XYZ file of C-alpha atoms in Angstrom:
148
model
C 43.143 -12.588 19.651
C 43.467 -15.875 21.430
C 42.316 -18.061 18.559
C 42.678 -17.817 14.835
C 39.722 -17.190 12.576
C 40.275 -20.599 10.942
C 40.267 -22.351 14.340
C 36.978 -20.719 15.272
C 35.388 -21.599 11.920
C 36.421 -25.262 12.232
C 35.172 -25.403 15.821
C 31.875 -23.637 15.043
C 30.932 -25.638 11.926
C 29.690 -28.858 13.553
C 28.172 -27.123 16.583
C 26.163 -24.632 14.553
C 25.158 -27.310 12.039
C 23.858 -29.465 14.893
C 21.828 -26.444 16.063
C 20.209 -26.115 12.609
C 22.346 -23.348 11.120
C 23.258 -23.326 7.421
C 26.686 -22.012 6.429
C 27.526 -19.749 3.503
C 31.092 -18.375 3.459
C 31.673 -17.023 6.988
C 27.971 -16.648 7.789
C 25.661 -19.094 9.447
C 21.903 -18.552 9.534
C 19.015 -20.388 11.092
C 15.460 -19.511 10.088
C 12.634 -20.153 12.539
C 8.986 -19.142 12.462
C 9.538 -15.631 13.826
C 13.300 -15.050 13.746
C 16.379 -15.584 11.611
C 19.498 -16.046 13.734
C 22.786 -14.910 12.159
C 26.342 -15.744 13.223
C 28.976 -13.764 11.295
C 32.750 -13.936 11.325
C 34.096 -10.788 9.731
C 37.725 -10.078 8.956
C 39.291 -6.822 10.030
C 40.198 -4.259 7.393
C 43.224 -3.309 9.504
C 44.902 -6.673 10.090
C 44.673 -10.097 8.474
C 45.003 -11.726 11.904
C 42.105 -9.798 13.472
C 38.428 -10.574 13.042
C 35.069 -9.922 14.674
C 32.181 -12.157 15.656
C 28.805 -10.515 15.212
C 25.435 -11.958 16.068
C 22.219 -10.764 14.518
C 18.526 -11.382 14.860
C 16.224 -10.660 11.944
C 12.590 -10.404 12.973
C 10.746 -12.185 10.187
C 7.329 -10.797 11.164
C 8.071 -7.116 10.527
C 8.396 -5.348 7.220
C 11.291 -3.040 8.097
C 14.571 -2.762 6.228
C 17.123 -5.122 7.768
C 20.475 -3.535 8.668
C 23.681 -5.417 7.788
C 23.705 -7.780 10.747
C 20.005 -7.902 11.657
C 17.364 -5.778 13.344
C 19.120 -6.622 16.605
C 22.870 -7.193 16.684
C 25.767 -7.459 19.071
C 29.510 -8.142 18.918
C 30.898 -11.108 20.831
C 34.327 -10.728 22.412
C 36.756 -13.220 20.909
C 38.237 -15.057 23.882
C 38.180 -18.819 23.480
C 36.329 -20.787 20.832
C 34.244 -22.447 23.550
C 33.289 -19.119 25.116
C 32.399 -17.539 21.747
C 30.011 -20.380 20.925
C 28.542 -20.485 24.442
C 27.848 -16.735 24.442
C 26.414 -16.941 20.928
C 24.061 -19.833 21.605
C 22.973 -18.237 24.903
C 22.212 -14.998 23.038
C 20.136 -16.793 20.397
C 18.204 -18.749 23.045
C 16.886 -15.480 24.536
C 14.931 -14.792 21.361
C 12.399 -17.577 21.424
C 9.030 -15.858 21.099
C 7.383 -12.693 19.881
C 5.891 -12.160 23.351
C 9.318 -12.133 25.044
C 10.623 -9.781 22.333
C 7.681 -7.402 22.806
C 8.145 -7.351 26.576
C 11.857 -6.575 26.204
C 11.138 -3.785 23.690
C 8.429 -2.275 25.942
C 10.849 -2.308 28.894
C 13.617 -0.825 26.711
C 11.381 1.997 25.406
C 10.457 2.900 28.996
C 14.120 2.778 30.017
C 15.028 5.053 27.068
C 12.385 7.593 28.167
C 13.856 7.683 31.671
C 17.421 7.822 30.330
C 17.593 9.982 27.182
C 20.718 9.831 25.042
C 21.988 13.171 26.356
C 21.901 11.830 29.909
C 23.584 8.566 28.872
C 26.383 10.408 27.036
C 27.300 12.384 30.150
C 27.674 9.157 32.105
C 24.935 10.063 34.564
C 23.292 6.718 33.906
C 24.823 3.388 32.996
C 23.446 1.376 30.116
C 21.598 -1.712 31.240
C 23.471 -4.732 29.813
C 20.138 -6.419 29.019
C 19.439 -3.642 26.520
C 22.822 -3.388 24.756
C 21.682 -5.359 21.713
C 18.512 -3.247 21.402
C 20.435 -0.027 20.744
C 20.692 -1.146 17.101
C 16.913 -1.460 16.812
C 15.465 1.420 14.784
C 12.430 3.375 15.994
C 10.518 2.031 13.002
C 11.409 -1.548 13.969
C 10.419 -0.915 17.609
C 7.032 0.398 16.493
C 6.515 -2.571 14.161
C 7.346 -5.026 16.970
C 4.945 -3.347 19.370
C 2.202 -3.668 16.740
C 2.634 -7.439 16.336
């Protein structure tokens, strides 16, 4: 890791606060009309020096059990504190409306039909980077989103 967990926390605090996030322990959340954005710093169980940055999106408009990090989640590579925050804020900015979410889910469902898991596991098809965060979305959540 290039930066310590403490360095990242100190760097992130004012930036996330300015963006409207509230901090509790090593979690920051921001609630909007349709989404709750989550920024997590999680320590490694293998090494005190290692940690992970996980981003999550909770979709407030669906009544589906929320997994640990959100209906949609992704890990951010820990490079520099500036890059971690840039990638995180860019990720959150993509989720600005229910209509854009629905379009992305519709496109993802179609992509999944064309590229079933068996085909993806053999390496015949590459995963589309735009869809990486949607792999954590349950079928029940996808159906609920499409019914919004």
